[in-house]
mmCIF file of C-alpha atoms in Angstrom:
data_model
loop_
_atom_site.group_PDB
_atom_site.id
_atom_site.type_symbol
_atom_site.label_atom_id
_atom_site.label_comp_id
_atom_site.label_asym_id
_atom_site.label_seq_id
_atom_site.Cartn_x
_atom_site.Cartn_y
_atom_site.Cartn_z
ATOM 1 C CA MET A 33 8.861 -28.178 20.735
ATOM 2 C CA ILE A 34 8.948 -29.112 16.860
ATOM 3 C CA GLY A 35 5.601 -30.902 17.578
ATOM 4 C CA THR A 36 4.142 -27.769 19.054
ATOM 5 C CA LEU A 37 5.540 -25.590 16.428
ATOM 6 C CA LEU A 38 3.841 -27.660 13.705
ATOM 7 C CA ILE A 39 0.694 -27.547 15.529
ATOM 8 C CA ALA A 40 0.765 -24.038 15.742
ATOM 9 C CA LEU A 41 1.470 -23.637 11.985
ATOM 10 C CA ALA A 42 -1.386 -25.954 11.102
ATOM 11 C CA ALA A 43 -3.844 -24.113 13.419
ATOM 12 C CA GLY A 44 -2.645 -20.592 11.754
ATOM 13 C CA ALA A 45 -2.995 -22.190 8.184
ATOM 14 C CA ALA A 46 -6.622 -23.386 8.879
ATOM 15 C CA SER A 47 -7.404 -20.071 10.513
ATOM 16 C CA ALA A 48 -6.357 -18.194 7.465
ATOM 17 C CA VAL A 49 -7.945 -20.407 5.084
ATOM 18 C CA MET A 50 -11.263 -20.092 7.006
ATOM 19 C CA PHE A 51 -10.964 -16.504 6.921
ATOM 20 C CA ALA A 52 -9.996 -16.140 3.330
ATOM 21 C CA SER A 53 -12.807 -18.522 2.184
ATOM 22 C CA THR A 54 -15.300 -15.394 1.707
ATOM 23 C CA VAL A 55 -13.454 -14.805 -1.518
ATOM 24 C CA SER A 56 -15.631 -17.778 -2.979
ATOM 25 C CA GLY A 57 -18.803 -16.177 -2.610
ATOM 26 C CA VAL A 58 -20.396 -19.101 -1.124
ATOM 27 C CA MET A 59 -22.801 -18.677 1.960
ATOM 28 C CA LEU A 60 -21.180 -21.325 3.956
ATOM 29 C CA SER A 61 -17.696 -19.594 3.708
ATOM 30 C CA LEU A 62 -19.227 -16.732 5.860
ATOM 31 C CA VAL A 63 -20.031 -19.434 8.710
ATOM 32 C CA LEU A 64 -16.167 -20.432 8.228
ATOM 33 C CA ALA A 65 -14.956 -16.848 8.429
ATOM 34 C CA LEU A 66 -16.988 -16.401 11.578
ATOM 35 C CA PHE A 67 -15.135 -19.284 13.216
ATOM 36 C CA ALA A 68 -11.847 -18.598 12.004
ATOM 37 C CA ALA A 69 -10.689 -18.092 15.556
ATOM 38 C CA VAL A 70 -11.383 -21.582 16.779
ATOM 39 C CA PRO A 71 -8.346 -23.627 15.395
ATOM 40 C CA LEU A 72 -6.049 -20.793 17.060
ATOM 41 C CA MET A 73 -7.901 -21.028 20.246
ATOM 42 C CA VAL A 74 -8.008 -24.757 20.123
ATOM 43 C CA ALA A 75 -3.920 -24.621 19.896
ATOM 44 C CA GLY A 76 -3.770 -21.928 22.574
ATOM 45 C CA ILE A 77 -5.965 -23.808 25.140
ATOM 46 C CA ALA A 78 -4.604 -27.400 24.521
ATOM 47 C CA TRP A 79 -0.838 -26.538 23.757
ATOM 48 C CA GLY A 80 -0.520 -23.157 25.400
ATOM 49 C CA ARG A 81 -0.251 -19.209 24.853
ATOM 50 C CA LEU A 82 2.932 -19.412 22.951
ATOM 51 C CA CYS A 83 1.209 -21.799 20.405
ATOM 52 C CA ALA A 84 -1.734 -19.816 19.872
ATOM 53 C CA ALA A 85 0.553 -16.778 19.267
ATOM 54 C CA VAL A 86 2.923 -18.249 17.022
ATOM 55 C CA GLY A 87 -0.220 -19.688 14.982
ATOM 56 C CA GLY A 88 -1.804 -16.136 14.900
ATOM 57 C CA LEU A 89 1.370 -14.475 13.683
ATOM 58 C CA PHE A 90 1.903 -17.359 10.973
ATOM 59 C CA ALA A 91 -1.931 -16.938 9.774
ATOM 60 C CA THR A 92 -1.545 -13.171 9.716
ATOM 61 C CA ALA A 93 1.360 -13.371 7.537
ATOM 62 C CA CYS A 94 -0.262 -15.756 5.242
ATOM 63 C CA VAL A 95 -3.278 -13.509 4.679
ATOM 64 C CA LEU A 96 -0.930 -10.580 4.162
ATOM 65 C CA ALA A 97 0.876 -12.754 1.457
ATOM 66 C CA ALA A 98 -2.606 -13.613 -0.252
ATOM 67 C CA PHE A 99 -4.404 -10.349 -0.223
ATOM 68 C CA SER A 100 -3.354 -6.979 1.309
ATOM 69 C CA PHE A 101 -2.049 -5.408 4.440
ATOM 70 C CA SER A 102 -5.570 -3.935 5.464
ATOM 71 C CA ARG A 103 -7.173 -7.659 5.049
ATOM 72 C CA ALA A 104 -4.030 -8.677 7.367
ATOM 73 C CA GLU A 105 -4.961 -5.961 9.793
ATOM 74 C CA ILE A 106 -8.400 -6.934 9.807
ATOM 75 C CA PHE A 107 -7.497 -10.506 10.528
ATOM 76 C CA ALA A 108 -4.951 -9.827 12.971
ATOM 77 C CA ILE A 109 -7.542 -7.490 15.248
ATOM 78 C CA SER A 110 -10.602 -9.534 14.779
ATOM 79 C CA VAL A 111 -9.209 -13.053 14.603
ATOM 80 C CA ALA A 112 -5.749 -13.707 15.921
ATOM 81 C CA LEU A 113 -5.438 -11.190 18.972
ATOM 82 C CA PRO A 114 -8.893 -12.224 20.284
ATOM 83 C CA ALA A 115 -8.215 -15.956 19.947
ATOM 84 C CA TRP A 116 -4.711 -15.490 21.695
ATOM 85 C CA TRP A 117 -5.961 -13.155 24.540
ATOM 86 C CA LEU A 118 -9.181 -15.408 25.133
ATOM 87 C CA ALA A 119 -6.929 -18.517 25.142
ATOM 88 C CA HIS A 120 -4.739 -17.048 27.681
ATOM 89 C CA LEU A 121 -7.801 -16.307 29.895
ATOM 90 C CA VAL A 122 -9.279 -19.796 29.694
ATOM 91 C CA LEU A 123 -5.758 -21.012 30.879
ATOM 92 C CA LEU A 124 -5.442 -18.269 33.671
ATOM 93 C CA GLY A 125 -5.360 -19.538 37.234
ATOM 94 C CA ARG A 126 -3.653 -18.958 40.591
ATOM 95 C CA THR A 127 -2.955 -21.367 43.442
ATOM 96 C CA VAL A 128 -4.659 -20.852 46.934
ATOM 97 C CA THR A 129 -4.742 -22.616 50.088
ATOM 98 C CA ALA A 130 -7.862 -24.145 50.881
ATOM 99 C CA PRO A 131 -8.913 -24.116 54.693
ATOM 100 C CA SER A 132 -7.886 -27.830 54.920
ATOM 101 C CA GLY A 133 -4.199 -26.488 54.035
ATOM 102 C CA GLN A 134 -4.350 -28.138 50.664
ATOM 103 C CA ASP A 135 -2.977 -26.072 47.406
ATOM 104 C CA THR A 136 -5.737 -25.841 44.833
ATOM 105 C CA VAL A 137 -6.129 -23.584 41.621
ATOM 106 C CA GLU A 138 -8.688 -21.183 41.573
ATOM 107 C CA TRP A 139 -9.232 -20.833 37.531
ATOM 108 C CA TYR A 140 -10.422 -17.507 35.793
ATOM 109 C CA PRO A 141 -14.304 -17.509 36.281
ATOM 110 C CA PRO A 142 -16.223 -18.013 32.969
ATOM 111 C CA GLY A 143 -18.247 -15.021 33.718
ATOM 112 C CA ASN A 144 -15.183 -12.700 33.569
ATOM 113 C CA ILE A 145 -14.247 -14.316 30.164
ATOM 114 C CA LEU A 146 -17.682 -13.493 28.895
ATOM 115 C CA LEU A 147 -17.137 -9.972 30.040
ATOM 116 C CA TRP A 148 -13.898 -9.803 28.176
ATOM 117 C CA VAL A 149 -15.733 -11.361 25.122
ATOM 118 C CA ALA A 150 -18.189 -8.188 25.199
ATOM 119 C CA VAL A 151 -15.549 -5.864 25.475
ATOM 120 C CA ILE A 152 -13.415 -7.342 22.523
ATOM 121 C CA ALA A 153 -16.472 -7.604 20.496
ATOM 122 C CA ALA A 154 -17.238 -4.298 20.868
ATOM 123 C CA LEU A 155 -13.637 -2.861 20.222
ATOM 124 C CA ILE A 156 -13.825 -4.915 16.827
ATOM 125 C CA VAL A 157 -16.923 -3.468 15.877
ATOM 126 C CA ALA A 158 -15.854 0.295 16.833
ATOM 127 C CA PHE A 159 -12.550 -0.513 14.726
ATOM 128 C CA ALA A 160 -14.953 -1.823 11.716
ATOM 129 C CA PHE A 161 -17.225 1.327 11.825
ATOM 130 C CA GLY A 162 -14.182 3.673 12.054
ATOM 131 C CA THR A 163 -13.983 7.222 13.623
ATOM 132 C CA ASP A 164 -15.443 9.249 11.159
ATOM 133 C CA VAL A 165 -19.216 8.443 11.650
ATOM 134 C CA SER A 166 -20.693 10.857 9.228
ATOM 135 C CA VAL A 167 -18.486 9.022 6.361
ATOM 136 C CA THR A 168 -19.470 5.636 7.653
ATOM 137 C CA ASN A 169 -22.766 6.280 7.870
ATOM 138 C CA GLN A 170 -22.910 7.787 4.452
ATOM 139 C CA SER A 171 -21.398 5.074 2.714
ATOM 140 C CA PHE A 172 -23.476 2.609 4.653
ATOM 141 C CA ARG A 173 -26.606 4.687 3.592
ATOM 142 C CA ARG A 174 -25.847 4.561 -0.154
ATOM 143 C CA LEU A 175 -25.315 0.944 0.100
ATOM 144 C CA LEU A 176 -28.642 0.214 1.456
ATOM 145 C CA GLU A 177 -30.306 2.622 -0.998
ATOM 146 C CA ARG A 178 -28.777 0.745 -3.810
ATOM 147 C CA VAL A 179 -29.821 -2.689 -2.256
ATOM 148 C CA LEU A 180 -33.598 -1.672 -1.748
ATOM 149 C CA ALA A 181 -33.596 -0.054 -5.368
ATOM 150 C CA ARG A 182 -32.343 -3.401 -6.794
ATOM 151 C CA THR A 183 -34.575 -5.607 -4.785
ATOM 152 C CA GLY A 184 -37.655 -3.313 -5.081
ATOM 153 C CA ALA A 185 -39.175 -1.752 -1.890
ATOM 154 C CA PRO A 186 -42.838 -2.520 -1.133
ATOM 155 C CA GLU A 187 -45.485 0.484 -1.951
ATOM 156 C CA GLY A 188 -46.026 2.498 0.841
ATOM 157 C CA LEU A 189 -42.969 1.962 2.533
ATOM 158 C CA ASP A 190 -41.103 4.996 3.875
ATOM 159 C CA VAL A 191 -37.664 4.040 2.293
ATOM 160 C CA PRO A 192 -35.606 7.013 3.823
ATOM 161 C CA ARG A 193 -37.065 6.350 7.230
ATOM 162 C CA LEU A 194 -36.240 2.513 6.707
ATOM 163 C CA VAL A 195 -32.660 3.294 5.636
ATOM 164 C CA GLU A 196 -32.163 5.769 8.491
ATOM 165 C CA LEU A 197 -33.495 3.094 11.089
ATOM 166 C CA LEU A 198 -31.014 0.338 9.481
ATOM 167 C CA VAL A 199 -28.245 2.663 9.445
ATOM 168 C CA PHE A 200 -28.792 3.350 13.449
ATOM 169 C CA MET A 201 -29.228 -0.381 13.912
ATOM 170 C CA ALA A 202 -26.405 -1.850 11.992
ATOM 171 C CA PRO A 203 -23.698 -1.076 14.572
ATOM 172 C CA LEU A 204 -25.758 -2.652 17.438
ATOM 173 C CA MET A 205 -26.745 -5.773 15.499
ATOM 174 C CA VAL A 206 -23.164 -6.418 14.441
ATOM 175 C CA ALA A 207 -21.987 -6.006 18.076
ATOM 176 C CA MET A 208 -24.591 -8.539 19.114
ATOM 177 C CA ILE A 209 -23.611 -10.936 16.385
ATOM 178 C CA MET A 210 -19.929 -10.442 17.138
ATOM 179 C CA THR A 211 -20.412 -10.940 21.214
ATOM 180 C CA THR A 212 -22.414 -14.269 20.428
ATOM 181 C CA ILE A 213 -20.128 -15.514 17.802
ATOM 182 C CA LEU A 214 -16.945 -15.018 20.013
ATOM 183 C CA THR A 215 -18.524 -16.501 22.831
ATOM 184 C CA LEU A 216 -19.422 -19.657 20.653
ATOM 185 C CA ASN A 217 -15.794 -19.655 19.565
ATOM 186 C CA VAL A 218 -14.490 -19.984 22.923
ATOM 187 C CA VAL A 219 -17.026 -22.617 24.075
ATOM 188 C CA ILE A 220 -16.373 -24.837 20.954
ATOM 189 C CA ALA A 221 -12.523 -24.244 21.195
ATOM 190 C CA ALA A 222 -12.795 -25.444 24.813
ATOM 191 C CA LYS A 223 -14.842 -28.332 24.183
ATOM 192 C CA ILE A 224 -12.670 -29.412 21.447
ATOM 193 C CA ALA A 225 -9.705 -29.379 23.931
ATOM 194 C CA ALA A 226 -11.757 -31.281 26.581
ATOM 195 C CA ILE A 227 -12.822 -34.012 24.138
ATOM 196 C CA SER A 228 -9.031 -34.536 22.979
ATOM 197 C CA GLY A 229 -8.226 -34.628 26.814
ATOM 198 C CA ARG A 230 -6.040 -31.282 26.811
ATOM 199 C CA LEU A 231 -8.028 -29.122 28.612
ATOM 200 C CA LEU A 232 -5.899 -28.253 31.407
ATOM 201 C CA ARG A 233 -8.620 -27.091 33.550
ATOM 202 C CA PRO A 234 -11.709 -28.737 34.779
ATOM 203 C CA TRP A 235 -14.917 -28.064 32.622
ATOM 204 C CA PRO A 236 -16.900 -25.145 34.457
ATOM 205 C CA ARG A 237 -20.706 -25.522 35.029
ATOM 206 C CA LEU A 238 -21.797 -22.854 32.245
ATOM 207 C CA ARG A 239 -25.157 -22.595 33.793
ATOM 208 C CA GLU A 240 -23.574 -20.755 36.678
ATOM 209 C CA THR A 241 -21.881 -18.257 34.709
ATOM 210 C CA LYS A 242 -22.354 -14.654 36.197
ATOM 211 C CA LEU A 243 -20.855 -11.590 35.021
ATOM 212 C CA PRO A 244 -18.686 -9.644 37.416
ATOM 213 C CA LEU A 245 -20.713 -7.257 40.024
ATOM 214 C CA MET A 246 -19.276 -4.082 38.204
ATOM 215 C CA THR A 247 -20.641 -4.963 34.976
ATOM 216 C CA LEU A 248 -24.217 -3.749 36.152
ATOM 217 C CA PRO A 249 -22.946 -0.178 37.189
ATOM 218 C CA ALA A 250 -20.713 -0.041 34.080
ATOM 219 C CA LEU A 251 -23.735 -0.706 31.796
ATOM 220 C CA VAL A 252 -25.741 2.160 33.177
ATOM 221 C CA ALA A 253 -22.882 4.514 32.889
ATOM 222 C CA VAL A 254 -22.641 3.273 29.180
ATOM 223 C CA ILE A 255 -26.379 3.991 28.522
ATOM 224 C CA ALA A 256 -25.844 7.311 29.836
ATOM 225 C CA PHE A 257 -23.809 8.247 27.037
ATOM 226 C CA CYS A 258 -25.820 6.481 24.327
ATOM 227 C CA PHE A 259 -28.110 9.279 23.416
ATOM 228 C CA PRO A 260 -25.769 11.811 22.026
ATOM 229 C CA ASP A 261 -24.933 11.978 18.253
ATOM 230 C CA GLY A 262 -21.435 11.568 17.054
ATOM 231 C CA LEU A 263 -18.526 9.017 17.817
ATOM 232 C CA VAL A 264 -19.116 9.074 21.555
ATOM 233 C CA GLY A 265 -22.822 8.065 21.162
ATOM 234 C CA LEU A 266 -21.964 5.563 18.564
ATOM 235 C CA LEU A 267 -19.225 4.031 20.642
ATOM 236 C CA ALA A 268 -21.446 3.733 23.732
ATOM 237 C CA ARG A 269 -24.397 2.044 21.698
ATOM 238 C CA ILE A 270 -21.850 -0.421 20.542
ATOM 239 C CA ALA A 271 -20.619 -1.170 24.000
ATOM 240 C CA ALA A 272 -24.170 -0.981 25.453
ATOM 241 C CA ALA A 273 -25.144 -3.648 22.968
ATOM 242 C CA ALA A 274 -22.207 -6.104 23.574
ATOM 243 C CA LEU A 275 -22.858 -5.857 27.225
ATOM 244 C CA LEU A 276 -26.713 -6.362 26.853
ATOM 245 C CA THR A 277 -25.838 -9.474 24.567
ATOM 246 C CA ALA A 278 -23.765 -10.945 27.498
ATOM 247 C CA TYR A 279 -26.402 -10.537 29.777
ATOM 248 C CA ALA A 280 -28.826 -12.196 27.708
ATOM 249 C CA LEU A 281 -26.136 -15.169 27.424
ATOM 250 C CA THR A 282 -26.443 -15.032 31.280
ATOM 251 C CA GLY A 283 -30.205 -14.991 30.989
ATOM 252 C CA PHE A 284 -29.610 -18.408 29.202
ATOM 253 C CA ALA A 285 -27.752 -19.586 32.027
ATOM 254 C CA VAL A 286 -30.351 -18.738 34.719
ATOM 255 C CA LEU A 287 -33.133 -20.105 32.645
ATOM 256 C CA HIS A 288 -30.933 -23.529 32.524
ATOM 257 C CA THR A 289 -30.640 -23.323 36.287
ATOM 258 C CA LEU A 290 -34.282 -22.434 37.346
ATOM 259 C CA THR A 291 -35.775 -25.171 35.260
ATOM 260 C CA LEU A 292 -33.612 -28.106 36.619
ATOM 261 C CA PRO A 293 -36.184 -29.104 38.821
ATOM 262 C CA MET A 294 -38.788 -29.224 36.363
ATOM 263 C CA ARG A 295 -39.975 -32.372 34.440
ATOM 264 C CA THR A 296 -40.833 -30.042 31.349
ATOM 265 C CA ARG A 297 -37.290 -28.693 31.428
ATOM 266 C CA PRO A 298 -36.582 -29.952 27.942
ATOM 267 C CA LEU A 299 -39.848 -28.389 26.476
ATOM 268 C CA TRP A 300 -38.922 -25.035 27.947
ATOM 269 C CA LEU A 301 -35.481 -25.020 26.919
ATOM 270 C CA GLY A 302 -36.446 -26.200 23.378
ATOM 271 C CA LEU A 303 -38.835 -23.453 23.137
ATOM 272 C CA ALA A 304 -36.713 -20.910 23.989
ATOM 273 C CA TYR A 305 -33.820 -21.857 21.693
ATOM 274 C CA ALA A 306 -36.402 -22.424 18.807
ATOM 275 C CA LEU A 307 -38.051 -18.804 19.008
ATOM 276 C CA MET A 308 -34.409 -17.696 18.691
ATOM 277 C CA LEU A 309 -34.567 -18.911 14.968
ATOM 278 C CA THR A 310 -37.947 -17.388 14.133
ATOM 279 C CA PHE A 311 -38.693 -13.550 12.851
ATOM 280 C CA ILE A 312 -39.678 -12.873 16.351
ATOM 281 C CA TRP A 313 -36.230 -13.630 17.888
ATOM 282 C CA PRO A 314 -36.057 -10.174 19.325
ATOM 283 C CA LEU A 315 -38.628 -10.887 22.012
ATOM 284 C CA PRO A 316 -36.830 -13.978 23.439
ATOM 285 C CA VAL A 317 -33.500 -11.993 23.396
ATOM 286 C CA LEU A 318 -35.071 -8.979 25.333
ATOM 287 C CA ALA A 319 -36.691 -11.760 27.594
ATOM 288 C CA MET A 320 -33.149 -13.286 28.275
ATOM 289 C CA VAL A 321 -31.709 -9.988 28.876
ATOM 290 C CA ALA A 322 -34.503 -8.984 31.415
ATOM 291 C CA LEU A 323 -33.805 -12.383 32.877
ATOM 292 C CA GLY A 324 -29.859 -11.881 33.118
ATOM 293 C CA LEU A 325 -30.272 -8.507 34.367
ATOM 294 C CA ALA A 326 -32.707 -9.354 37.087
ATOM 295 C CA ASP A 327 -30.386 -12.291 38.176
ATOM 296 C CA ALA A 328 -27.673 -9.945 38.439
ATOM 297 C CA ALA A 329 -29.548 -7.526 40.665
ATOM 298 C CA PHE A 330 -31.560 -9.838 42.731
ATOM 299 C CA ASP A 331 -29.509 -13.130 42.657
ATOM 300 C CA LEU A 332 -32.540 -15.133 41.268
ATOM 301 C CA ARG A 333 -30.339 -18.371 40.841
ATOM 302 C CA HIS A 334 -29.601 -18.414 44.671
ATOM 303 C CA ARG A 335 -33.079 -17.426 45.513
ATOM 304 C CA PHE A 336 -35.340 -19.782 43.367
ATOM 305 C CA GLY A 337 -32.780 -22.425 42.013
ATOM 306 C CA PRO A 338 -32.521 -25.874 43.052
ATOM 307 C CA ARG A 339 -31.085 -26.131 46.699
ATOM 308 C CA GLN A 340 -27.818 -28.150 47.159
ATOM 309 C CA PRO A 341 -28.230 -31.123 49.594
ATOM 310 C CA PRO A 342 -26.321 -30.303 52.924
ATOM 311 C CA PRO A 343 -23.006 -31.794 53.175
ATOM 312 C CA LEU A 344 -22.399 -35.287 54.779
ATOM 313 C CA PRO A 345 -21.290 -35.423 58.402
ATOM 314 C CA VAL A 346 -17.329 -35.517 58.723
ATOM 315 C CA PRO A 347 -16.580 -38.835 60.569
#
């Protein structure tokens, strides 16, 4: 018990330091802050949910003591609570009886965890942008105008229209980034637990990740609310961006599955990931979204994926 408590405190301290590193102003500190949930997730996955909860409380107290209540609130909502809940979902399982009569554990599917990641990311972004849309947009508009005035806009560029476009796109981009970063946090934490031999569940085949069936009609319903202005439209756009990012991630899983029989598989996968690092990254993202949506609608992996060999006859 003492050992688990020390691990929880160490994980909380590491998470708080990673989150607080942004005060240094170094670019690397932003990367550390984005992955501040990893120590808490590792503690939760490897040593249990209580360990993650204690570590999260200790980390929040450290941030509160070092900074302010508002910083501690941001840390608790965007780091500690998601880390504890996602670690809980990774360990979630139930005992089922197989046809042979043997009891087995059915673990919470990775696709359901990915859906929770998208929901949590949307909630974090909605909390960050606040409920007063006009005030938030005005503040962001003034910030962009100062940045463009300081850096100097090219001649002939319609600055007001560019500012309005960036104000509109900012919540969507943040939702996409947050969904991707939270997913990477979970995968990295689970992999660390697996390497250390403390992952209680078997490592899933990530290329088989599928979002629940109800996600597609939910996405259609959310998109229907994206067009009005105001708070409802903003929240709907944030949720749609998070869900579409989740489908883009499943699109990569589909690509990994469909290319299994190909000799040129490394080339196709390397090209897909390399394009994500270029200035044309929206095009491969849209392609992955389309692939994920097509798989959700038509089950591409089952139709065109590699066939499983027939089971061996039972003697």
